[in-house]
Amino acid sequence: MAPSGGAAIEVRGLWKIFGPRAGRVLGGPDAWLDPATLRERTGCVAAVRDVGFSVRPGEVFVVMGLSGSGKSTLVRCLTRLVEPTAGEISIAGQDVCAASPSQLRDLRRHRVSMVFQHFGLLPHRGVLDNIAYGLEVQGVPRARRHRRAGELLSLVGLDGFADVRPDRLSGGMQQRVGLARALACDPEVLLFDEPFSALDPLIRRDMQAEIIRLHHEVGKTMLFITHDLSEALRLGDRIAIMRAGEIVQLGTAEELVGAPADDYVARFVRDVPRGEVLSLRWICRPPREGEPLDGPALPAGTVVRDAVPAAMRSACPIRVMESGGPIGVVDRLDILAAMTGDPLTGPYAGRSGA
């Protein structure tokens, strides 16, 4: 399977059905039954149902959903830690489903790294040796792997902890070691399976900031699994929301908040402060007849909340600018509606945001 348009990850028609009759369920009408009915009728669980998506090189792609939605099974299928029932997977141009055992080992050791909720650090080794462990498995000489581990020790802010055992570190520091270990082999793709779920809220937020900083510095393609919407909105360039094994909506944070695909997504995003997510590009409109066009100008990507001071200072609508010219206007009422309106019925419902 060739990647589409140079995608870092390409998934098509992916299914994972657990149970003794998975082959019979696949392709039949039972595959689309609700989970409880399917389990009662066939003894099977369809954890991932006909999922498809592409992840661009350098993108942070987030998959989120409630417990049991299939998101963790999905990420494990990508490197065949869980064997897919059907479908196609390509990572960095390699056909994962057709890979031999030796090719899979090479993929997992060199091209893809995973970071899990449970850190899995080696308790009898210091931080430096934990970071270097993947390189040791690859047969990299000790001096070279320690040099690389030392560079990553600084990158994740753990200078001075090289010889400290993991049980002497806080949860957040242990997860930093896990991040450094994942980066040590210089993988093309990083897969994160709810890595911060066990951390307290303050440390969790610090680790989210660390992911953002590391992404800016190293530019790796990242696929991130979470059940936390605020985490998804903060980290994701694009977000896929899963329910009962299916992706029900895939888009930017702005698209999810501004135009939820259905009531399920709308309930997810109902409490999100829309003024902190939607941009002027999303809510702008054509000028009305006779409307003055000499008001302040702001870039189209300005978040609605940040446009409030300019709107309050001016009696004229704000001109929304992109590529050197205006693409529309917004006034105080537009901004108020964007910040308080129901995402299913508000003035921006159904807009593309593109």
mmCIF file of C-alpha atoms in Angstrom:
data_model
loop_
_atom_site.group_PDB
_atom_site.id
_atom_site.type_symbol
_atom_site.label_atom_id
_atom_site.label_comp_id
_atom_site.label_asym_id
_atom_site.label_seq_id
_atom_site.Cartn_x
_atom_site.Cartn_y
_atom_site.Cartn_z
ATOM 1 C CA MET A 1 0.000 0.000 0.000
ATOM 2 C CA ALA A 2 1.508 3.314 -1.055
ATOM 3 C CA PRO A 3 0.949 6.325 1.172
ATOM 4 C CA SER A 4 -1.445 8.942 -0.127
ATOM 5 C CA GLY A 5 0.179 12.301 -0.850
ATOM 6 C CA GLY A 6 3.265 11.495 1.223
ATOM 7 C CA ALA A 7 1.302 10.792 4.422
ATOM 8 C CA ALA A 8 3.330 9.778 7.472
ATOM 9 C CA ILE A 9 0.513 7.419 8.508
ATOM 10 C CA GLU A 10 -2.203 6.150 6.191
ATOM 11 C CA VAL A 11 -5.057 3.947 7.441
ATOM 12 C CA ARG A 12 -7.832 2.550 5.242
ATOM 13 C CA GLY A 13 -10.761 0.304 6.080
ATOM 14 C CA LEU A 14 -9.274 -0.804 9.416
ATOM 15 C CA TRP A 15 -11.246 -3.355 11.448
ATOM 16 C CA LYS A 16 -10.458 -5.122 14.709
ATOM 17 C CA ILE A 17 -13.025 -7.655 15.871
ATOM 18 C CA PHE A 18 -12.310 -9.673 19.001
ATOM 19 C CA GLY A 19 -14.008 -13.031 19.375
ATOM 20 C CA PRO A 20 -14.226 -16.570 18.031
ATOM 21 C CA ARG A 21 -16.419 -15.675 15.039
ATOM 22 C CA ALA A 22 -14.664 -12.507 13.919
ATOM 23 C CA GLY A 23 -14.278 -13.745 10.350
ATOM 24 C CA ARG A 24 -18.002 -14.354 10.002
ATOM 25 C CA VAL A 25 -18.926 -10.998 11.515
ATOM 26 C CA LEU A 26 -16.625 -9.050 9.188
ATOM 27 C CA GLY A 27 -18.429 -8.022 6.030
ATOM 28 C CA GLY A 28 -21.849 -9.049 7.315
ATOM 29 C CA PRO A 29 -24.746 -7.008 8.730
ATOM 30 C CA ASP A 30 -23.863 -7.986 12.309
ATOM 31 C CA ALA A 31 -20.673 -5.901 12.127
ATOM 32 C CA TRP A 32 -22.737 -2.713 12.448
ATOM 33 C CA LEU A 33 -24.869 -3.801 15.404
ATOM 34 C CA ASP A 34 -24.557 -1.785 18.592
ATOM 35 C CA PRO A 35 -21.828 -3.235 20.858
ATOM 36 C CA ALA A 36 -24.173 -4.910 23.369
ATOM 37 C CA THR A 37 -26.301 -6.593 20.682
ATOM 38 C CA LEU A 38 -23.245 -7.730 18.734
ATOM 39 C CA ARG A 39 -21.708 -9.286 21.830
ATOM 40 C CA GLU A 40 -24.980 -11.012 22.772
ATOM 41 C CA ARG A 41 -25.613 -12.366 19.262
ATOM 42 C CA THR A 42 -22.084 -13.366 18.213
ATOM 43 C CA GLY A 43 -19.827 -13.254 21.267
ATOM 44 C CA CYS A 44 -17.665 -10.730 19.405
ATOM 45 C CA VAL A 45 -16.600 -7.150 20.076
ATOM 46 C CA ALA A 46 -15.988 -4.794 17.138
ATOM 47 C CA ALA A 47 -13.383 -2.530 18.740
ATOM 48 C CA VAL A 48 -12.437 -0.720 15.513
ATOM 49 C CA ARG A 49 -14.923 -0.425 12.655
ATOM 50 C CA ASP A 50 -13.909 0.603 9.143
ATOM 51 C CA VAL A 51 -11.583 3.391 10.309
ATOM 52 C CA GLY A 52 -9.634 5.467 7.815
ATOM 53 C CA PHE A 53 -7.471 8.589 8.122
ATOM 54 C CA SER A 54 -4.168 10.129 7.023
ATOM 55 C CA VAL A 55 -1.611 11.872 9.228
ATOM 56 C CA ARG A 56 0.620 14.431 7.543
ATOM 57 C CA PRO A 57 4.383 14.517 8.208
ATOM 58 C CA GLY A 58 5.071 16.682 11.260
ATOM 59 C CA GLU A 59 1.411 16.772 12.325
ATOM 60 C CA VAL A 60 0.091 16.210 15.847
ATOM 61 C CA PHE A 61 -2.975 14.038 15.226
ATOM 62 C CA VAL A 62 -5.158 13.324 18.264
ATOM 63 C CA VAL A 63 -7.632 10.454 18.610
ATOM 64 C CA MET A 64 -10.041 10.930 21.493
ATOM 65 C CA GLY A 65 -13.084 9.184 22.865
ATOM 66 C CA LEU A 66 -14.624 7.758 25.996
ATOM 67 C CA SER A 67 -13.531 4.488 27.583
ATOM 68 C CA GLY A 68 -14.406 1.620 25.251
ATOM 69 C CA SER A 69 -14.514 3.765 22.115
ATOM 70 C CA GLY A 70 -11.670 1.794 20.486
ATOM 71 C CA LYS A 71 -8.949 4.429 20.535
ATOM 72 C CA SER A 72 -6.291 2.379 22.369
ATOM 73 C CA THR A 73 -6.994 -0.684 20.227
ATOM 74 C CA LEU A 74 -6.605 1.528 17.168
ATOM 75 C CA VAL A 75 -3.145 2.795 18.132
ATOM 76 C CA ARG A 76 -1.976 -0.738 18.950
ATOM 77 C CA CYS A 77 -3.154 -1.952 15.547
ATOM 78 C CA LEU A 78 -0.891 0.588 13.842
ATOM 79 C CA THR A 79 2.251 -1.397 14.682
ATOM 80 C CA ARG A 80 0.408 -4.724 14.996
ATOM 81 C CA LEU A 81 0.828 -5.011 18.740
ATOM 82 C CA VAL A 82 -2.821 -5.946 18.216
ATOM 83 C CA GLU A 83 -3.320 -7.784 14.941
ATOM 84 C CA PRO A 84 -5.945 -6.067 12.730
ATOM 85 C CA THR A 85 -8.821 -8.170 11.440
ATOM 86 C CA ALA A 86 -8.820 -6.313 8.120
ATOM 87 C CA GLY A 87 -7.626 -3.107 6.516
ATOM 88 C CA GLU A 88 -4.515 -1.346 5.289
ATOM 89 C CA ILE A 89 -1.887 0.544 7.303
ATOM 90 C CA SER A 90 1.144 2.416 5.964
ATOM 91 C CA ILE A 91 3.722 4.135 8.175
ATOM 92 C CA ALA A 92 6.438 6.196 6.507
ATOM 93 C CA GLY A 93 5.687 4.391 3.255
ATOM 94 C CA GLN A 94 5.952 0.876 4.706
ATOM 95 C CA ASP A 95 3.031 -1.535 4.349
ATOM 96 C CA VAL A 96 2.586 -2.592 7.970
ATOM 97 C CA CYS A 97 0.008 -5.324 7.351
ATOM 98 C CA ALA A 98 2.288 -7.062 4.824
ATOM 99 C CA ALA A 99 5.417 -6.740 6.983
ATOM 100 C CA SER A 100 7.292 -9.878 8.037
ATOM 101 C CA PRO A 101 8.195 -10.414 11.712
ATOM 102 C CA SER A 102 11.705 -9.075 11.110
ATOM 103 C CA GLN A 103 10.336 -6.031 9.255
ATOM 104 C CA LEU A 104 7.940 -5.375 12.143
ATOM 105 C CA ARG A 105 10.800 -5.526 14.640
ATOM 106 C CA ASP A 106 12.753 -3.074 12.518
ATOM 107 C CA LEU A 107 9.727 -0.754 12.299
ATOM 108 C CA ARG A 108 9.242 -0.762 16.070
ATOM 109 C CA ARG A 109 12.950 -0.321 16.844
ATOM 110 C CA HIS A 110 13.868 2.333 14.301
ATOM 111 C CA ARG A 111 10.895 4.111 12.727
ATOM 112 C CA VAL A 112 8.130 4.216 15.365
ATOM 113 C CA SER A 113 8.286 4.765 19.131
ATOM 114 C CA MET A 114 5.437 4.403 21.611
ATOM 115 C CA VAL A 115 4.860 6.178 24.908
ATOM 116 C CA PHE A 116 2.328 4.504 27.218
ATOM 117 C CA GLN A 117 0.413 5.580 30.310
ATOM 118 C CA HIS A 118 2.551 3.226 32.411
ATOM 119 C CA PHE A 119 6.127 4.330 31.974
ATOM 120 C CA GLY A 120 7.737 0.872 31.884
ATOM 121 C CA LEU A 121 11.108 2.171 33.062
ATOM 122 C CA LEU A 122 13.780 -0.286 34.160
ATOM 123 C CA PRO A 123 13.899 0.101 37.973
ATOM 124 C CA HIS A 124 17.476 -1.173 38.386
ATOM 125 C CA ARG A 125 18.949 1.328 35.908
ATOM 126 C CA GLY A 126 19.573 5.042 36.159
ATOM 127 C CA VAL A 127 17.865 7.645 33.999
ATOM 128 C CA LEU A 128 20.652 7.770 31.390
ATOM 129 C CA ASP A 129 20.605 4.005 30.859
ATOM 130 C CA ASN A 130 16.819 3.977 30.657
ATOM 131 C CA ILE A 131 16.910 6.596 27.905
ATOM 132 C CA ALA A 132 19.613 4.668 26.069
ATOM 133 C CA TYR A 133 17.912 1.281 26.350
ATOM 134 C CA GLY A 134 16.407 1.276 22.838
ATOM 135 C CA LEU A 135 19.793 2.100 21.362
ATOM 136 C CA GLU A 136 21.321 -0.718 23.404
ATOM 137 C CA VAL A 137 18.805 -3.146 21.887
ATOM 138 C CA GLN A 138 19.853 -1.886 18.455
ATOM 139 C CA GLY A 139 23.492 -2.706 19.266
ATOM 140 C CA VAL A 140 24.709 0.901 19.368
ATOM 141 C CA PRO A 141 28.077 1.144 21.192
ATOM 142 C CA ARG A 142 27.912 2.319 24.803
ATOM 143 C CA ALA A 143 29.740 5.615 24.326
ATOM 144 C CA ARG A 144 27.573 6.639 21.382
ATOM 145 C CA ARG A 145 24.281 5.700 23.009
ATOM 146 C CA HIS A 146 25.227 7.520 26.226
ATOM 147 C CA ARG A 147 26.156 10.600 24.227
ATOM 148 C CA ARG A 148 22.767 10.541 22.522
ATOM 149 C CA ALA A 149 20.967 9.897 25.833
ATOM 150 C CA GLY A 150 22.819 12.841 27.391
ATOM 151 C CA GLU A 151 21.574 15.147 24.625
ATOM 152 C CA LEU A 152 17.994 14.043 25.261
ATOM 153 C CA LEU A 153 18.442 14.376 29.016
ATOM 154 C CA SER A 154 18.998 18.094 28.430
ATOM 155 C CA LEU A 155 16.188 18.309 25.874
ATOM 156 C CA VAL A 156 13.574 17.098 28.379
ATOM 157 C CA GLY A 157 14.950 19.170 31.264
ATOM 158 C CA LEU A 158 16.520 16.404 33.361
ATOM 159 C CA ASP A 159 20.126 17.599 33.538
ATOM 160 C CA GLY A 160 21.742 16.306 36.723
ATOM 161 C CA PHE A 161 19.544 13.193 36.963
ATOM 162 C CA ALA A 162 21.603 10.821 34.802
ATOM 163 C CA ASP A 163 22.364 8.325 37.572
ATOM 164 C CA VAL A 164 19.103 8.624 39.522
ATOM 165 C CA ARG A 165 16.896 5.506 39.658
ATOM 166 C CA PRO A 166 13.291 5.904 38.428
ATOM 167 C CA ASP A 167 11.740 5.288 41.863
ATOM 168 C CA ARG A 168 13.369 8.516 43.078
ATOM 169 C CA LEU A 169 11.562 10.588 40.418
ATOM 170 C CA SER A 170 8.106 12.134 40.407
ATOM 171 C CA GLY A 171 5.500 10.877 37.944
ATOM 172 C CA GLY A 172 6.071 13.819 35.634
ATOM 173 C CA MET A 173 9.840 13.297 35.677
ATOM 174 C CA GLN A 174 9.397 9.592 34.937
ATOM 175 C CA GLN A 175 7.262 10.455 31.949
ATOM 176 C CA ARG A 176 9.973 12.840 30.742
ATOM 177 C CA VAL A 177 12.354 9.884 30.821
ATOM 178 C CA GLY A 178 9.805 7.931 28.787
ATOM 179 C CA LEU A 179 9.653 10.757 26.235
ATOM 180 C CA ALA A 180 13.437 10.921 25.988
ATOM 181 C CA ARG A 181 13.641 7.143 25.546
ATOM 182 C CA ALA A 182 11.056 7.329 22.729
ATOM 183 C CA LEU A 183 13.078 10.055 20.983
ATOM 184 C CA ALA A 184 16.446 8.360 21.422
ATOM 185 C CA CYS A 185 16.154 6.191 18.310
ATOM 186 C CA ASP A 186 15.187 9.233 16.223
ATOM 187 C CA PRO A 187 11.889 7.673 15.053
ATOM 188 C CA GLU A 188 9.843 9.108 12.216
ATOM 189 C CA VAL A 189 6.582 8.650 14.139
ATOM 190 C CA LEU A 190 5.725 8.871 17.852
ATOM 191 C CA LEU A 191 2.601 7.119 19.164
ATOM 192 C CA PHE A 192 1.232 8.202 22.562
ATOM 193 C CA ASP A 193 -1.401 6.074 24.321
ATOM 194 C CA GLU A 194 -2.895 8.240 27.099
ATOM 195 C CA PRO A 195 0.581 8.943 28.499
ATOM 196 C CA PHE A 196 -0.538 11.508 31.075
ATOM 197 C CA SER A 197 -3.704 9.854 32.432
ATOM 198 C CA ALA A 198 -2.049 8.798 35.682
ATOM 199 C CA LEU A 199 -0.605 12.246 36.432
ATOM 200 C CA ASP A 200 -2.206 14.886 38.622
ATOM 201 C CA PRO A 201 -3.729 17.889 36.773
ATOM 202 C CA LEU A 202 -0.859 20.339 37.296
ATOM 203 C CA ILE A 203 1.837 17.874 36.206
ATOM 204 C CA ARG A 204 -0.381 16.806 33.315
ATOM 205 C CA ARG A 205 -0.587 20.365 32.065
ATOM 206 C CA ASP A 206 3.185 20.738 32.380
ATOM 207 C CA MET A 207 3.670 17.578 30.326
ATOM 208 C CA GLN A 208 1.272 18.835 27.649
ATOM 209 C CA ALA A 209 3.387 21.968 27.416
ATOM 210 C CA GLU A 210 6.463 19.746 27.178
ATOM 211 C CA ILE A 211 4.943 17.868 24.216
ATOM 212 C CA ILE A 212 4.192 21.171 22.476
ATOM 213 C CA ARG A 213 7.743 22.416 23.106
ATOM 214 C CA LEU A 214 9.339 19.170 21.943
ATOM 215 C CA HIS A 215 7.201 19.140 18.824
ATOM 216 C CA HIS A 216 8.361 22.646 17.964
ATOM 217 C CA GLU A 217 11.977 21.636 18.520
ATOM 218 C CA VAL A 218 12.128 18.192 16.886
ATOM 219 C CA GLY A 219 9.126 18.333 14.509
ATOM 220 C CA LYS A 220 8.181 14.662 14.758
ATOM 221 C CA THR A 221 4.896 13.249 13.501
ATOM 222 C CA MET A 222 2.817 12.443 16.575
ATOM 223 C CA LEU A 223 -0.379 10.446 17.037
ATOM 224 C CA PHE A 224 -1.796 11.065 20.490
ATOM 225 C CA ILE A 225 -4.556 9.062 22.223
ATOM 226 C CA THR A 226 -6.586 10.718 24.989
ATOM 227 C CA HIS A 227 -10.021 10.736 26.613
ATOM 228 C CA ASP A 228 -9.562 14.364 27.703
ATOM 229 C CA LEU A 229 -11.109 16.950 25.361
ATOM 230 C CA SER A 230 -9.126 19.885 26.737
ATOM 231 C CA GLU A 231 -5.915 17.908 26.149
ATOM 232 C CA ALA A 232 -7.016 17.103 22.598
ATOM 233 C CA LEU A 233 -7.862 20.728 21.836
ATOM 234 C CA ARG A 234 -4.572 21.938 23.257
ATOM 235 C CA LEU A 235 -2.330 19.463 21.446
ATOM 236 C CA GLY A 236 -4.001 18.492 18.209
ATOM 237 C CA ASP A 237 -3.529 20.008 14.769
ATOM 238 C CA ARG A 238 -6.483 17.771 13.923
ATOM 239 C CA ILE A 239 -8.683 15.626 16.155
ATOM 240 C CA ALA A 240 -10.622 12.429 15.438
ATOM 241 C CA ILE A 241 -13.477 11.650 17.831
ATOM 242 C CA MET A 242 -14.318 7.950 18.192
ATOM 243 C CA ARG A 243 -17.495 6.248 19.368
ATOM 244 C CA ALA A 244 -18.142 2.485 19.405
ATOM 245 C CA GLY A 245 -15.113 1.825 17.213
ATOM 246 C CA GLU A 246 -15.902 4.429 14.546
ATOM 247 C CA ILE A 247 -14.619 7.925 13.839
ATOM 248 C CA VAL A 248 -17.668 10.179 14.064
ATOM 249 C CA GLN A 249 -15.873 13.428 13.229
ATOM 250 C CA LEU A 250 -12.372 14.412 12.150
ATOM 251 C CA GLY A 251 -11.274 18.019 11.943
ATOM 252 C CA THR A 252 -9.486 20.907 13.561
ATOM 253 C CA ALA A 253 -10.450 22.089 17.027
ATOM 254 C CA GLU A 254 -12.249 24.975 15.361
ATOM 255 C CA GLU A 255 -14.284 22.643 13.151
ATOM 256 C CA LEU A 256 -15.282 20.399 16.060
ATOM 257 C CA VAL A 257 -16.302 23.285 18.290
ATOM 258 C CA GLY A 258 -17.867 25.413 15.561
ATOM 259 C CA ALA A 259 -19.711 22.717 13.602
ATOM 260 C CA PRO A 260 -20.137 19.451 15.530
ATOM 261 C CA ALA A 261 -21.167 16.585 13.246
ATOM 262 C CA ASP A 262 -23.909 15.306 15.550
ATOM 263 C CA ASP A 263 -25.365 15.502 19.054
ATOM 264 C CA TYR A 264 -22.635 13.211 20.414
ATOM 265 C CA VAL A 265 -19.862 15.591 19.374
ATOM 266 C CA ALA A 266 -21.963 18.589 20.411
ATOM 267 C CA ARG A 267 -22.182 17.203 23.944
ATOM 268 C CA PHE A 268 -18.408 16.743 23.995
ATOM 269 C CA VAL A 269 -17.712 20.366 23.068
ATOM 270 C CA ARG A 270 -20.645 22.062 24.802
ATOM 271 C CA ASP A 271 -18.583 23.361 27.707
ATOM 272 C CA VAL A 272 -15.597 24.461 25.622
ATOM 273 C CA PRO A 273 -15.077 28.262 25.744
ATOM 274 C CA ARG A 274 -15.735 28.903 22.059
ATOM 275 C CA GLY A 275 -14.151 32.325 22.179
ATOM 276 C CA GLU A 276 -10.820 30.616 22.943
ATOM 277 C CA VAL A 277 -11.069 28.229 19.976
ATOM 278 C CA LEU A 278 -12.914 29.936 17.118
ATOM 279 C CA SER A 279 -11.098 32.443 14.940
ATOM 280 C CA LEU A 280 -12.300 35.520 13.107
ATOM 281 C CA ARG A 281 -11.933 33.537 9.882
ATOM 282 C CA TRP A 282 -14.633 31.199 11.168
ATOM 283 C CA ILE A 283 -17.200 33.825 12.190
ATOM 284 C CA CYS A 284 -16.627 36.622 9.673
ATOM 285 C CA ARG A 285 -19.404 37.597 7.248
ATOM 286 C CA PRO A 286 -19.819 39.852 4.188
ATOM 287 C CA PRO A 287 -20.400 43.538 4.979
ATOM 288 C CA ARG A 288 -24.018 44.613 5.088
ATOM 289 C CA GLU A 289 -25.257 47.376 2.822
ATOM 290 C CA GLY A 290 -24.200 50.760 4.160
ATOM 291 C CA GLU A 291 -21.973 49.246 6.866
ATOM 292 C CA PRO A 292 -18.837 51.374 7.454
ATOM 293 C CA LEU A 293 -15.614 49.687 6.369
ATOM 294 C CA ASP A 294 -13.052 51.901 8.076
ATOM 295 C CA GLY A 295 -12.862 49.957 11.338
ATOM 296 C CA PRO A 296 -9.764 48.254 12.737
ATOM 297 C CA ALA A 297 -8.189 45.354 10.833
ATOM 298 C CA LEU A 298 -7.161 42.055 12.417
ATOM 299 C CA PRO A 299 -5.640 38.867 10.933
ATOM 300 C CA ALA A 300 -8.145 36.127 10.092
ATOM 301 C CA GLY A 301 -6.437 33.718 12.482
ATOM 302 C CA THR A 302 -7.071 35.957 15.518
ATOM 303 C CA VAL A 303 -8.913 34.046 18.234
ATOM 304 C CA VAL A 304 -12.326 35.594 18.940
ATOM 305 C CA ARG A 305 -11.454 36.297 22.578
ATOM 306 C CA ASP A 306 -8.427 38.328 21.506
ATOM 307 C CA ALA A 307 -10.577 40.458 19.204
ATOM 308 C CA VAL A 308 -12.816 41.691 22.038
ATOM 309 C CA PRO A 309 -10.687 44.747 22.993
ATOM 310 C CA ALA A 310 -10.601 46.014 19.390
ATOM 311 C CA ALA A 311 -14.345 45.470 19.021
ATOM 312 C CA MET A 312 -15.080 47.376 22.233
ATOM 313 C CA ARG A 313 -12.925 50.328 21.170
ATOM 314 C CA SER A 314 -14.508 50.735 17.748
ATOM 315 C CA ALA A 315 -18.071 51.541 16.717
ATOM 316 C CA CYS A 316 -17.276 50.127 13.249
ATOM 317 C CA PRO A 317 -16.975 46.425 12.389
ATOM 318 C CA ILE A 318 -13.544 44.810 12.434
ATOM 319 C CA ARG A 319 -12.115 44.061 9.000
ATOM 320 C CA VAL A 320 -10.860 40.455 8.873
ATOM 321 C CA MET A 321 -7.668 40.278 6.802
ATOM 322 C CA GLU A 322 -5.956 37.397 5.029
ATOM 323 C CA SER A 323 -3.290 37.354 2.294
ATOM 324 C CA GLY A 324 -3.170 41.147 2.298
ATOM 325 C CA GLY A 325 -6.880 41.738 1.759
ATOM 326 C CA PRO A 326 -10.209 41.650 3.623
ATOM 327 C CA ILE A 327 -12.254 38.435 3.630
ATOM 328 C CA GLY A 328 -15.149 39.785 5.699
ATOM 329 C CA VAL A 329 -16.110 41.708 8.805
ATOM 330 C CA VAL A 330 -17.245 41.028 12.371
ATOM 331 C CA ASP A 331 -18.981 43.353 14.791
ATOM 332 C CA ARG A 332 -19.645 43.190 18.528
ATOM 333 C CA LEU A 333 -22.809 41.132 18.089
ATOM 334 C CA ASP A 334 -20.997 38.592 15.894
ATOM 335 C CA ILE A 335 -18.338 38.206 18.565
ATOM 336 C CA LEU A 336 -20.907 37.887 21.353
ATOM 337 C CA ALA A 337 -22.838 35.254 19.385
ATOM 338 C CA ALA A 338 -19.642 33.304 18.712
ATOM 339 C CA MET A 339 -18.750 33.280 22.391
ATOM 340 C CA THR A 340 -22.186 32.388 23.747
ATOM 341 C CA GLY A 341 -24.193 30.760 20.970
ATOM 342 C CA ASP A 342 -25.207 27.083 20.773
ATOM 343 C CA PRO A 343 -22.734 25.399 18.371
ATOM 344 C CA LEU A 344 -25.574 23.554 16.621
ATOM 345 C CA THR A 345 -27.814 26.581 16.097
ATOM 346 C CA GLY A 346 -25.501 29.588 16.336
ATOM 347 C CA PRO A 347 -24.611 31.880 13.452
ATOM 348 C CA TYR A 348 -21.517 29.842 12.513
ATOM 349 C CA ALA A 349 -23.153 26.382 12.514
ATOM 350 C CA GLY A 350 -22.219 24.393 9.431
ATOM 351 C CA ARG A 351 -19.439 26.700 8.218
ATOM 352 C CA SER A 352 -16.326 25.030 6.954
ATOM 353 C CA GLY A 353 -13.856 27.327 8.670
ATOM 354 C CA ALA A 354 -11.491 26.764 5.774
#
